[in-house]
CSV table of C-alpha atoms and ligand atoms in Angstrom, one decimal:
chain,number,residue,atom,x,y,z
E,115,UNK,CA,13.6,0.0,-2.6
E,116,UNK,CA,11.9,3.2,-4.4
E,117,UNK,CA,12.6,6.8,-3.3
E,118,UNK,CA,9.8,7.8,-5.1
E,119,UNK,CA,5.7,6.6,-6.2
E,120,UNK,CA,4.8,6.9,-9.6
E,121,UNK,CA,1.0,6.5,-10.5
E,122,UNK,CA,1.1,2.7,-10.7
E,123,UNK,CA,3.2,2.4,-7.3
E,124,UNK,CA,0.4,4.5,-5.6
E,125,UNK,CA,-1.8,2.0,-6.9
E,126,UNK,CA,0.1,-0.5,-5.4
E,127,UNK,CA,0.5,0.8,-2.9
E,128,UNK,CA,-3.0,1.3,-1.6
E,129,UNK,CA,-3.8,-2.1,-3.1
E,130,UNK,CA,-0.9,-3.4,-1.0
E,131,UNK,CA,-2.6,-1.3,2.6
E,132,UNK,CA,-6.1,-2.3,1.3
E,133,UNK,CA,-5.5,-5.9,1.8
E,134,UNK,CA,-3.5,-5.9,5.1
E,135,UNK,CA,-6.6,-3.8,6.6
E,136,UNK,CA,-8.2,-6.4,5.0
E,137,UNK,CA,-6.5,-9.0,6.4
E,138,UNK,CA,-6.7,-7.0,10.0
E,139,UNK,CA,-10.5,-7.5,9.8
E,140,UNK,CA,-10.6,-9.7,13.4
E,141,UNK,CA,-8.1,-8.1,14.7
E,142,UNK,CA,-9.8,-4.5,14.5
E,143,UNK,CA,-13.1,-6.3,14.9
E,144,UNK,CA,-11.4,-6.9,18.9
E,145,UNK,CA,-10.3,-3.9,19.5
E,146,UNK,CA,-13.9,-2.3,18.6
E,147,UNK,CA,-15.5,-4.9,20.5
E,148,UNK,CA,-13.5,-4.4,23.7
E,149,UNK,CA,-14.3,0.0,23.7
E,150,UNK,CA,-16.7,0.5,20.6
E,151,UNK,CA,-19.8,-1.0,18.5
E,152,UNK,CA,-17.5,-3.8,17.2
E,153,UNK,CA,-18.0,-2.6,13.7
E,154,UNK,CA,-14.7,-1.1,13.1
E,155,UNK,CA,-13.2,-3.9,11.3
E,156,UNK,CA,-15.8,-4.2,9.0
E,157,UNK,CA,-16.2,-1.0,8.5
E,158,UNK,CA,-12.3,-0.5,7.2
E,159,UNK,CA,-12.5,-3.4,5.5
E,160,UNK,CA,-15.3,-2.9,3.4
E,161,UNK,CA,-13.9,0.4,2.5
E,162,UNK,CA,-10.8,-0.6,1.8
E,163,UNK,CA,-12.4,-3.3,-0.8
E,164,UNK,CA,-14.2,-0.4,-2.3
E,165,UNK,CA,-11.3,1.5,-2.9
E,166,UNK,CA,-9.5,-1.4,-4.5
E,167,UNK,CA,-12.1,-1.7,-7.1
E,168,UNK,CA,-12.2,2.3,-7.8
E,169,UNK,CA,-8.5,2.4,-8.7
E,170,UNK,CA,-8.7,-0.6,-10.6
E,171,UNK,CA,-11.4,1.0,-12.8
E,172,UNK,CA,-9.8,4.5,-13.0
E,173,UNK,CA,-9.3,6.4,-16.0
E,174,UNK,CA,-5.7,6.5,-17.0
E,175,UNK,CA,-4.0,9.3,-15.1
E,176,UNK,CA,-0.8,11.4,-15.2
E,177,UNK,CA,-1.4,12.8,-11.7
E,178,UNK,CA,-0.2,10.6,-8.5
E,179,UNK,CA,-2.7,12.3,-6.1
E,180,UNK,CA,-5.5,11.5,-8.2
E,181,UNK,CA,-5.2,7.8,-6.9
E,182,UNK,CA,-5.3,8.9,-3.2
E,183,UNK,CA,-8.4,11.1,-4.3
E,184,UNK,CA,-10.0,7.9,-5.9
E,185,UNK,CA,-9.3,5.8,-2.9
E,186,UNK,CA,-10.5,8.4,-0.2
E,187,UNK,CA,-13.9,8.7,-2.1
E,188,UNK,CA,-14.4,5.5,-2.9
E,189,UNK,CA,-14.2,5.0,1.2
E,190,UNK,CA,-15.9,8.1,2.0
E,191,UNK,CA,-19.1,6.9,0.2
E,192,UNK,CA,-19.1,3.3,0.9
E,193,UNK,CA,-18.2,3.3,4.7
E,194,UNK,CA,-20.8,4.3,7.5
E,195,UNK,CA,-19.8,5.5,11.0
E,196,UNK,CA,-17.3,7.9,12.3
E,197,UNK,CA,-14.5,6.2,10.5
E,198,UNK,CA,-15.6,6.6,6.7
E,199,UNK,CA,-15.7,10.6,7.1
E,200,UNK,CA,-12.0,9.8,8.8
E,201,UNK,CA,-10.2,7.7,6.8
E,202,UNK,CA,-11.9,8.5,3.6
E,203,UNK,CA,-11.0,12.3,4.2
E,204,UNK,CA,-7.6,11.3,5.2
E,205,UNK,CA,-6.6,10.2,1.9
E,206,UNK,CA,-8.6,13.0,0.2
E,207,UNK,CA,-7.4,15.8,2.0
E,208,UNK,CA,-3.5,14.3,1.6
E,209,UNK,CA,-4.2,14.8,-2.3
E,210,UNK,CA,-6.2,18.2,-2.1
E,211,UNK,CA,-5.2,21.6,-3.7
E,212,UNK,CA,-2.0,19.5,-4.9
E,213,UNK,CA,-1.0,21.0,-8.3
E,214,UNK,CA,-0.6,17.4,-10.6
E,215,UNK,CA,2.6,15.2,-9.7
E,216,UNK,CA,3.9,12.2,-11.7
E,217,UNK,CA,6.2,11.2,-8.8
E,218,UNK,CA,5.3,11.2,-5.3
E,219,UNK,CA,8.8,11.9,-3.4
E,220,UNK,CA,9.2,11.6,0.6
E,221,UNK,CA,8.4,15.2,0.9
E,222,UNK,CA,5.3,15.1,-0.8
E,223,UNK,CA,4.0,12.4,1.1
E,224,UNK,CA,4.8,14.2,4.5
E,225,UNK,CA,3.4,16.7,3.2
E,226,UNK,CA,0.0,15.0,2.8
E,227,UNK,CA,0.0,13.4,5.8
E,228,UNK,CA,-0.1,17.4,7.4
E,229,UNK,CA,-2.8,18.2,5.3
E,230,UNK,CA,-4.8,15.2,6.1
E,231,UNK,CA,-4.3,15.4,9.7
E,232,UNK,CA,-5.2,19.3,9.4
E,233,UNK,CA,-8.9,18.5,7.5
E,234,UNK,CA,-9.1,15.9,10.5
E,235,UNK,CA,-8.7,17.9,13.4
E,236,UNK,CA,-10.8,20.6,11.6
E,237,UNK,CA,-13.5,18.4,11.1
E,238,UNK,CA,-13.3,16.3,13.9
E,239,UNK,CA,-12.3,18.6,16.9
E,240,UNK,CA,-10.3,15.6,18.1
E,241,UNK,CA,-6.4,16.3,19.5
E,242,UNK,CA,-4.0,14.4,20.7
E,243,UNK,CA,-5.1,12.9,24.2
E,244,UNK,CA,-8.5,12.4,23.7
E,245,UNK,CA,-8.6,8.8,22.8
E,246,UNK,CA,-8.2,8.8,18.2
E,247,UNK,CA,-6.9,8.0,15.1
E,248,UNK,CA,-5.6,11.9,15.9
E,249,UNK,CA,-3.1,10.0,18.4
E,250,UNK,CA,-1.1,7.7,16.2
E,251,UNK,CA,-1.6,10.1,12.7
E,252,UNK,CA,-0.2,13.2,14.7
E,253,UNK,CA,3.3,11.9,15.8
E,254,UNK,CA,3.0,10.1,12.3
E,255,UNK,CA,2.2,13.1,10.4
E,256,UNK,CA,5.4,15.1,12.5
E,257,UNK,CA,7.6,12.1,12.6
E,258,UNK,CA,7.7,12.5,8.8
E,259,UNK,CA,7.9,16.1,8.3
E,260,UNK,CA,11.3,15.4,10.7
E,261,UNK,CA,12.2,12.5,8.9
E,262,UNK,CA,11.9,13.6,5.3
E,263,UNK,CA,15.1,14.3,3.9
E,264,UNK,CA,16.3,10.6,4.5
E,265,UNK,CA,14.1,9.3,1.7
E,266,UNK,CA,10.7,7.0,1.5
E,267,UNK,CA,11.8,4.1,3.5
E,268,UNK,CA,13.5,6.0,6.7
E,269,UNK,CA,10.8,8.7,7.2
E,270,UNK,CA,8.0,5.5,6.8
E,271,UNK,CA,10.2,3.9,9.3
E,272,UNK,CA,10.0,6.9,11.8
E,273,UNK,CA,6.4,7.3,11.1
E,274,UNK,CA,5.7,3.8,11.9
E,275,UNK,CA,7.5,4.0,15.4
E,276,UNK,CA,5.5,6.7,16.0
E,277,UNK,CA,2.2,5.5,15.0
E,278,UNK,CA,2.8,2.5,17.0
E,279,UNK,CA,4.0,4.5,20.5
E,280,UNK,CA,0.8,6.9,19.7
E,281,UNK,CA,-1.3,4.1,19.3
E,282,UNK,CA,0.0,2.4,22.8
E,283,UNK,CA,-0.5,5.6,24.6
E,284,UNK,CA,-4.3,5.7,23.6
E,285,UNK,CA,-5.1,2.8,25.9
E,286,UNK,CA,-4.1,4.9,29.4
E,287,UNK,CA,-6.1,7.8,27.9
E,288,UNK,CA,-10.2,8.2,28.5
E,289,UNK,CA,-12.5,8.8,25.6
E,290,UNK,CA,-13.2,12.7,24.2
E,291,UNK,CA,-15.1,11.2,21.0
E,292,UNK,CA,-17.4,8.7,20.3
E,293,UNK,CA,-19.0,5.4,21.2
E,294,UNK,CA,-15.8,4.8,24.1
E,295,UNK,CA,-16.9,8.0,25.5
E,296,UNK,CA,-19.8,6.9,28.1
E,297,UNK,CA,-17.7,4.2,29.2
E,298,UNK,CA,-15.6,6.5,31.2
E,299,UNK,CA,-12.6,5.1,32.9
E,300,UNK,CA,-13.6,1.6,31.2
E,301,UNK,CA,-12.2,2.4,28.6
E,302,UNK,CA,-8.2,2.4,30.3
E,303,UNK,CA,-6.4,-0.5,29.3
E,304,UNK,CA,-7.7,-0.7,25.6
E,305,UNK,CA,-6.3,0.9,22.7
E,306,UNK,CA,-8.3,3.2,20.3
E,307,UNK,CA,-9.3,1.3,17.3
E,308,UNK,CA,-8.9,4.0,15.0
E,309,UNK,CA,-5.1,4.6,16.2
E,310,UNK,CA,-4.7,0.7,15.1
E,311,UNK,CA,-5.9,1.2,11.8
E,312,UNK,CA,-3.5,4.5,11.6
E,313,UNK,CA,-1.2,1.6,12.4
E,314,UNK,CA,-1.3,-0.9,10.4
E,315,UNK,CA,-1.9,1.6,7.4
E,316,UNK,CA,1.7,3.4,8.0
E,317,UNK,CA,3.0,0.1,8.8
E,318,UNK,CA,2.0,-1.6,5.6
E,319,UNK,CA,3.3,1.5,3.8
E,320,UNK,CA,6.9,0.9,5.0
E,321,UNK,CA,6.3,-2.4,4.0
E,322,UNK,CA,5.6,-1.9,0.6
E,323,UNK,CA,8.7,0.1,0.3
E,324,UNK,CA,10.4,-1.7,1.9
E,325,UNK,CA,10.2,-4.9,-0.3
J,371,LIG,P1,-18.2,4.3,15.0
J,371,LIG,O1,-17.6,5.1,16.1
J,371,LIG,O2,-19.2,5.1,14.2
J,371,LIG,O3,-18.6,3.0,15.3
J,371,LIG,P2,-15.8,3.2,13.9
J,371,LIG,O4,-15.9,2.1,14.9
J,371,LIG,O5,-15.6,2.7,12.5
J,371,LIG,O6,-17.0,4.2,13.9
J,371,LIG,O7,-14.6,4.1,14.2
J,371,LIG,C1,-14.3,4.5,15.5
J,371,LIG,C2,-13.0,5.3,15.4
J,371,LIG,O8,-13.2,6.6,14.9
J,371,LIG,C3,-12.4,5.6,16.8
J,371,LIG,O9,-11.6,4.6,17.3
J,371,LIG,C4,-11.6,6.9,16.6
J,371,LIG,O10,-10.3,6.6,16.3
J,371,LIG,C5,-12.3,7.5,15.4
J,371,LIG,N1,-12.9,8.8,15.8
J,371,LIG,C6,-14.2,8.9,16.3
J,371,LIG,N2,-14.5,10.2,16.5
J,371,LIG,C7,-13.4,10.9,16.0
J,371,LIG,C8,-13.1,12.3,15.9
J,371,LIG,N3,-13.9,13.2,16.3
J,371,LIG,N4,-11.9,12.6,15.4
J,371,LIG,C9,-11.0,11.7,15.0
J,371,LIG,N5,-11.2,10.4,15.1
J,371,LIG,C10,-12.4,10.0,15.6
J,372,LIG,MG1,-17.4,1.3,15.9
């Protein structure tokens, strides 16, 4: 179990996230079928795939947040909709205005989650209740700023918990943003798709600590 990311773990890391949204392709693709456009899935995945193949062709690098800055790119460019200005900025905005770290610790990461959830809600106008990825990274974002000081694998855990009950608690909420928004009260009963991709990013993060 590692208390802290070097540059390779980082790489490993998102390798390690890029593949389960990967994997989460169908899944995400029924969740954005159900509320959305249905292209969600593809979207993430294809992003994802991207980003694989810009770390794997990085220059060498001292700095741990370069990787996340890589990665975010990488998505930002090759992803359409809502979601690659979302995701894409989330991972850039975590590695932002950083000053160059070899080791990413628990507190560092929290502390990109706030920043990237900041850049979000700036950009996107979305808060918590109105039906976005805002719901599961915001109770993310402050379970790990609580959580910190018990090391990588504890404050993931937290996060995850709290990624998961945000992402639950989209599907009694109607849509603020995008496509979901027209259909009204329709849309009770199904969870955001972004909030499941919030998900099963944190989630696979604990993971990869984890083991
Ligand atoms: P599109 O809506 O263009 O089809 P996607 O289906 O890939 O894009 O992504 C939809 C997700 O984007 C939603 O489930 C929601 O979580 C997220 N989203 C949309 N608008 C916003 C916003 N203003 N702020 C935060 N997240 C948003
Ligand atoms: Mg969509």
């Amino acid at each position: 179990m590692k208390n802290a990311l070097n540059v390779n773990d980082c790489k490993d890391m998102i390798r390690f996230v890029a593949d389960k949204i990967i994997e989460s392709k169908p899944y995400l693709t029924e969740v954005d079928s159900a509320i959305g456009d249905g292209d969600h899935g593809i979207g993430m995945a294809g992003g994802m795939q991207k980003a694989k193949e810009k770390i794997d062709a990085m220059d060498p690098t001292e700095d741990a947040y370069r990787v996340f800055d890589t990665a975010g790119k990488a998505m930002l460019m090759s992803m359409g909709g809502a979601s690659g200005v979302i995701f894409g900025s989330m991972y850039i905005a975590g590695a932002k205005n950083s000053p160059p770290k070899s080791e990413l610790d628990a507190a560092d990461i929290a502390k990109m989650f706030q920043k990237s959830l900041a850049a979000i809600k700036e950009r996107g106008h979305a808060s918590v209740g109105d039906k976005t990825m805002v719901d599961a990274l915001e109770p993310a974002a402050i379970a790990m700023s609580e959580h910190s000081e018990e090391g990588l694998l504890e404050m993931l855990k937290a996060a995850e918990q709290a990624a998961h009950d945000g992402m639950e608690s989209t599907k009694d909420m109607l849509a603020k943003y995008g496509r979901a928004k027209s259909l009204m009260e329709r849309a009770i009963g199904f969870q955001d798709p972004g909030a499941t991709s919030v998900w099963i990013i944190i989630r696979s993060m604990r993971e990869f600590v984890e083991n």
